[in-house]
Structures are given as C-alpha cells and as structure tokens.
C-alpha cells in the first residue's frame, strides 16, 4: 500500500539543508567533540579531524546525498533499487543497525541535557562541597531512575516529531531552533574567553603537541568523530536526500552542512576549554566533560541561570533534530519493508530503541562494574558504532559510488557534471577515502 502513495518530500531546498544541518549539529559538536578532543590531545586531534572532514567527510556526504536522491528510498531500499541482487545492500543493513545503537545511547546523553535544562529552570544544579559541579553530575547519572526518566522523555519528543512527518515535523523545527543555538554558543564562547583559562585553552586547541600525531588512537578517534558529527556512514543523509526532488543542486548543500558543522564544533571548543582550564577540570574527564564544565560558566555569569536554561534548552533541541534523523533512518526502512504506517513505525521503533538504551544509562550506576572491552556500556556502544560501524559504512558507500556506479552516472547524479572537481570527487571515492579509512583501521589494530 505505502509503495503506491507518493513519497513525502521536503517543502523547499532550504528546508532540506536546514534539516541536514540539524542532523549534523547536535550533541556531537558540543558534548562528544569536546570530550573526545579533550581525551585525544586537543590541537593534534583537531587538525586530523579537519583533514578527515575535508578529505573523507565531504566526498562521502555527497555520495550519500546522490544515492538518496537517485533512489528515492530508505537506506536498504536505496542499495536494492540501484544495485539489485548485489552485496552493497549490506551497507544498508549496517546503517539500520547503527541507527539503533547510536540513538540508544544518544538518548541517554540527550536526557542528561534535558535534566540540566529543567535544573536551570528551577534554580540551577547545586555545586558539591568542594565547590565543583562534578559531584552533582556523578550523583545524577548514577541514580537508576532519574536519567531513565529523562531519556524516556527525549525519546518521546523525538518520536513525536518523526510521527509528524517530514514537512510538518522535522523541517519546521529545524528552521526555528538552529539559528538560536548558533547565536547562543557564540555569545558563550566570547564570555568564556574572559574567564582566565583562555590562554591555556587556545594553546590546547590550536597549538599541537606533535607527539600526539604518532598515536594511532588519535586518528581513529578523529575519523569516528568526523563520521559521527556529519551524521555520515549509516544512511541518515541517504534517507534525507531521498526526500529531495530531482532538481536541486547537491554540492553547495554538502559544503554548507560540513562547514557549519565544523564551525559549531570549533566554537563549542572555544566555549568549553577556557572553563575547563580556569576551573582546573581535567580535559580528559570523559563524557561528563561539558556537564561538569558548563555549570561553572553559568555560576560565574550575571544572569547565569537564564543562560544555563537557554543553553541546555537549545542543546536539547539540537539533540532532538539529530535524534530525529537517526530514528528516521530506521522508520523509513520499516515503513517500506513491512508496510507499516509512519505513526506505527515511529512508536514501535522508538520504544525499542529506548529499551536498548537502558543498559547504557544504568552503566553509570547500578551496572557500573560492567565493562565491554575495558569500556563502560555507553562508551562501548559509542565506540562500536562511531569508530567501527560508521567508517565501515562510509567505506562501502564510497566504494559503491566510486566503483559500483558508472562514472558518468555518478557525475550526473551528484550535479557535479563533467567538471574537474567532479572527477576529483570520483577519484577520492575510489581511492583516497577507502585507502585512508583502511589505513586508520589497520593502524588502530596495530597491523600497520
Ligand atoms: N551528527 C549528530 C551529532 O553530531 C548525531 C547524529 C545524527 C548521527 N544522525 C546521525 C551520527 C547519523 C551518526 C549517524 O550530534
């Protein structure tokens, strides 16, 4: 039945770009970027990260948009449509699996953000006895029920938007919330630079410790972060591209999305690291970093409660627009494959993902002895999805467009046409991106 109805589409090109930006900009830029950069040595990580965005990220972003718009289907259906009976469809299934895993822990962190939002609404979190906000954070995340409640709320909001459909749900919210978040992050970054940790923060972020370049783990972390932050490698952008009509132009959209996303991360770094140094927080504090550092700024500022409230509101909103893109990947697949309605798929899949996320949440408290490969449950899920599945998915997507398509088709479907940059793009997808991803992998497991 659903196959006979016309597929939904974006209302405008701007709506599509904003939704892709909404998918890209999220907890990844603020929460994940700052803690991964903090753990991986700062400036060296940042340089490698930017290299990954340019050399691998943008070309694969273009590949995803082109596949989606050409196939007009979900991530599995896209590969089946373009290359029926070929093994490429495995990339599609890997994508759906990644959506489940990523959203399961993403919901946990987004729930933390919602909790802080409410805290600022009602007077702000209480600093611990020693004066820092670390204790507050640890107490909160280790309690069994509270974080689950917030994670549940986040998932309910995400489900509600996906339930509402492409135009009225996803597109509308992105148009309103994204610009507001940008303004606030810039304002906070400027304030943060006055706090006294600015010098140290700048050299941490921008003057590399050269020894970090010889650490294979830094390359893997930067590659994983590039994929995560651009929402790449699992078909979120194939799915979004599939709601485009044939007449839009893709390359400018891809470059705008990637630039904005990178800018957001850098500004978020400029906002967070001065606080980290000014208050003697260790940059490698892990996933709690922003939740411990940011309350320090808000406690210092005049009107900090209002800024805290606005900040966590907008961070939660950015998380929702990203969460929506993750849920949409799975929902689009189940709608087509099992002929479910959008509403049914959103509720069922969203609920399952919430349930899968429970262990990630409890891993900070009652399950805190559980380690998977030496990592806590949430961190292990993140590592597996972001550092393994996404680059692997991206590798397959690059090879698919580079080798699985005729070059003339690829050039046409991407809107590059027969241009130098178009040929360069195909060359990158055929050789550069796959080789770089393989090298990072082999290097990380110690083979190379
Ligand atoms: N990019 C988002 C962020 O930075 C997270 C995200 C949304 C994502 N959709 C995705 C990550 C698809 C990987 C794949 O917060």
mmCIF file of N, CA and C and ligand atoms in Angstrom, residues 22-29 102 106 227-234 236 261 318 321-323 325-326 390, ligand 1:
data_model
loop_
_atom_site.group_PDB
_atom_site.id
_atom_site.type_symbol
_atom_site.label_atom_id
_atom_site.label_comp_id
_atom_site.label_asym_id
_atom_site.label_seq_id
_atom_site.Cartn_x
_atom_site.Cartn_y
_atom_site.Cartn_z
ATOM 1 N N UNK A 22 20.563 20.262 10.862
ATOM 2 C CA UNK A 22 20.001 19.869 12.157
ATOM 3 C C UNK A 22 20.443 18.469 12.539
ATOM 4 N N UNK A 23 20.536 17.608 11.541
ATOM 5 C CA UNK A 23 21.012 16.261 11.807
ATOM 6 C C UNK A 23 22.482 16.292 12.214
ATOM 7 N N UNK A 24 23.257 17.119 11.517
ATOM 8 C CA UNK A 24 24.693 17.162 11.788
ATOM 9 C C UNK A 24 24.990 17.820 13.134
ATOM 10 N N UNK A 25 24.412 18.977 13.354
ATOM 11 C CA UNK A 25 24.725 19.709 14.587
ATOM 12 C C UNK A 25 23.909 19.131 15.732
ATOM 13 N N UNK A 26 24.602 18.677 16.742
ATOM 14 C CA UNK A 26 23.896 18.072 17.858
ATOM 15 C C UNK A 26 24.845 17.881 19.014
ATOM 16 N N UNK A 27 24.559 16.892 19.828
ATOM 17 C CA UNK A 27 25.442 16.601 20.955
ATOM 18 C C UNK A 27 26.853 16.323 20.474
ATOM 19 N N UNK A 28 26.960 15.827 19.248
ATOM 20 C CA UNK A 28 28.273 15.511 18.688
ATOM 21 C C UNK A 28 29.202 16.711 18.671
ATOM 22 N N UNK A 29 28.663 17.884 18.381
ATOM 23 C CA UNK A 29 29.508 19.073 18.272
ATOM 24 C C UNK A 29 29.925 19.613 19.626
ATOM 25 N N UNK A 102 23.263 3.886 17.879
ATOM 26 C CA UNK A 102 23.623 5.276 18.196
ATOM 27 C C UNK A 102 22.497 5.970 18.949
ATOM 28 N N UNK A 106 22.589 7.877 22.464
ATOM 29 C CA UNK A 106 22.380 9.308 22.231
ATOM 30 C C UNK A 106 21.223 9.813 23.111
ATOM 31 N N UNK A 227 32.788 11.194 11.209
ATOM 32 C CA UNK A 227 31.585 10.497 10.765
ATOM 33 C C UNK A 227 30.406 10.815 11.665
ATOM 34 N N UNK A 228 30.651 10.755 12.960
ATOM 35 C CA UNK A 228 29.552 10.980 13.897
ATOM 36 C C UNK A 228 28.987 12.375 13.724
ATOM 37 N N UNK A 229 29.881 13.353 13.663
ATOM 38 C CA UNK A 229 29.421 14.727 13.661
ATOM 39 C C UNK A 229 28.694 15.090 12.365
ATOM 40 N N UNK A 230 29.137 14.543 11.247
ATOM 41 C CA UNK A 230 28.440 14.836 9.991
ATOM 42 C C UNK A 230 27.231 13.926 9.776
ATOM 43 N N UNK A 231 26.948 13.046 10.705
ATOM 44 C CA UNK A 231 25.844 12.070 10.564
ATOM 45 C C UNK A 231 26.065 11.154 9.369
ATOM 46 N N UNK A 232 27.312 10.739 9.211
ATOM 47 C CA UNK A 232 27.709 10.041 7.996
ATOM 48 C C UNK A 232 27.871 8.538 8.197
ATOM 49 N N UNK A 233 27.759 7.788 7.122
ATOM 50 C CA UNK A 233 28.166 6.387 7.153
ATOM 51 C C UNK A 233 27.061 5.414 7.496
ATOM 52 N N UNK A 234 25.851 5.902 7.770
ATOM 53 C CA UNK A 234 24.771 4.966 8.081
ATOM 54 C C UNK A 234 23.494 5.311 7.334
ATOM 55 N N UNK A 236 21.777 8.229 7.100
ATOM 56 C CA UNK A 236 20.874 9.299 7.523
ATOM 57 C C UNK A 236 20.733 10.298 6.375
ATOM 58 N N UNK A 261 28.871 22.637 10.453
ATOM 59 C CA UNK A 261 29.063 21.639 11.500
ATOM 60 C C UNK A 261 30.439 21.788 12.139
ATOM 61 N N UNK A 318 18.919 20.771 19.754
ATOM 62 C CA UNK A 318 19.851 20.296 18.722
ATOM 63 C C UNK A 318 19.934 18.776 18.769
ATOM 64 N N UNK A 321 16.840 17.331 16.956
ATOM 65 C CA UNK A 321 16.882 17.323 15.492
ATOM 66 C C UNK A 321 17.864 16.269 14.965
ATOM 67 N N UNK A 322 18.882 15.938 15.767
ATOM 68 C CA UNK A 322 19.785 14.855 15.370
ATOM 69 C C UNK A 322 19.144 13.496 15.640
ATOM 70 N N UNK A 323 18.521 13.376 16.794
ATOM 71 C CA UNK A 323 17.863 12.120 17.151
ATOM 72 C C UNK A 323 16.809 11.756 16.111
ATOM 73 N N UNK A 325 16.871 12.402 12.987
ATOM 74 C CA UNK A 325 17.440 11.850 11.752
ATOM 75 C C UNK A 325 17.857 10.400 11.955
ATOM 76 N N UNK A 326 18.275 10.074 13.170
ATOM 77 C CA UNK A 326 18.630 8.679 13.453
ATOM 78 C C UNK A 326 17.385 7.802 13.417
ATOM 79 N N UNK A 390 30.371 3.209 11.564
ATOM 80 C CA UNK A 390 30.211 4.353 10.659
ATOM 81 C C UNK A 390 31.321 4.416 9.608
HETATM 82 N N1 LIG B 1 25.554 14.229 13.968
HETATM 83 C C1 LIG B 1 24.789 14.213 15.177
HETATM 84 C C2 LIG B 1 25.556 14.958 16.242
HETATM 85 O O1 LIG B 1 26.597 15.480 15.974
HETATM 86 C C3 LIG B 1 24.423 12.821 15.613
HETATM 87 C C4 LIG B 1 23.795 12.056 14.520
HETATM 88 C C5 LIG B 1 22.585 12.286 13.946
HETATM 89 C C6 LIG B 1 24.345 10.981 13.817
HETATM 90 N N2 LIG B 1 22.370 11.404 12.928
HETATM 91 C C7 LIG B 1 23.430 10.602 12.829
HETATM 92 C C8 LIG B 1 25.551 10.325 13.942
HETATM 93 C C9 LIG B 1 23.727 9.592 11.938
HETATM 94 C C10 LIG B 1 25.830 9.294 13.048
HETATM 95 C C11 LIG B 1 24.955 8.941 12.055
HETATM 96 O O2 LIG B 1 25.124 15.050 17.344
#
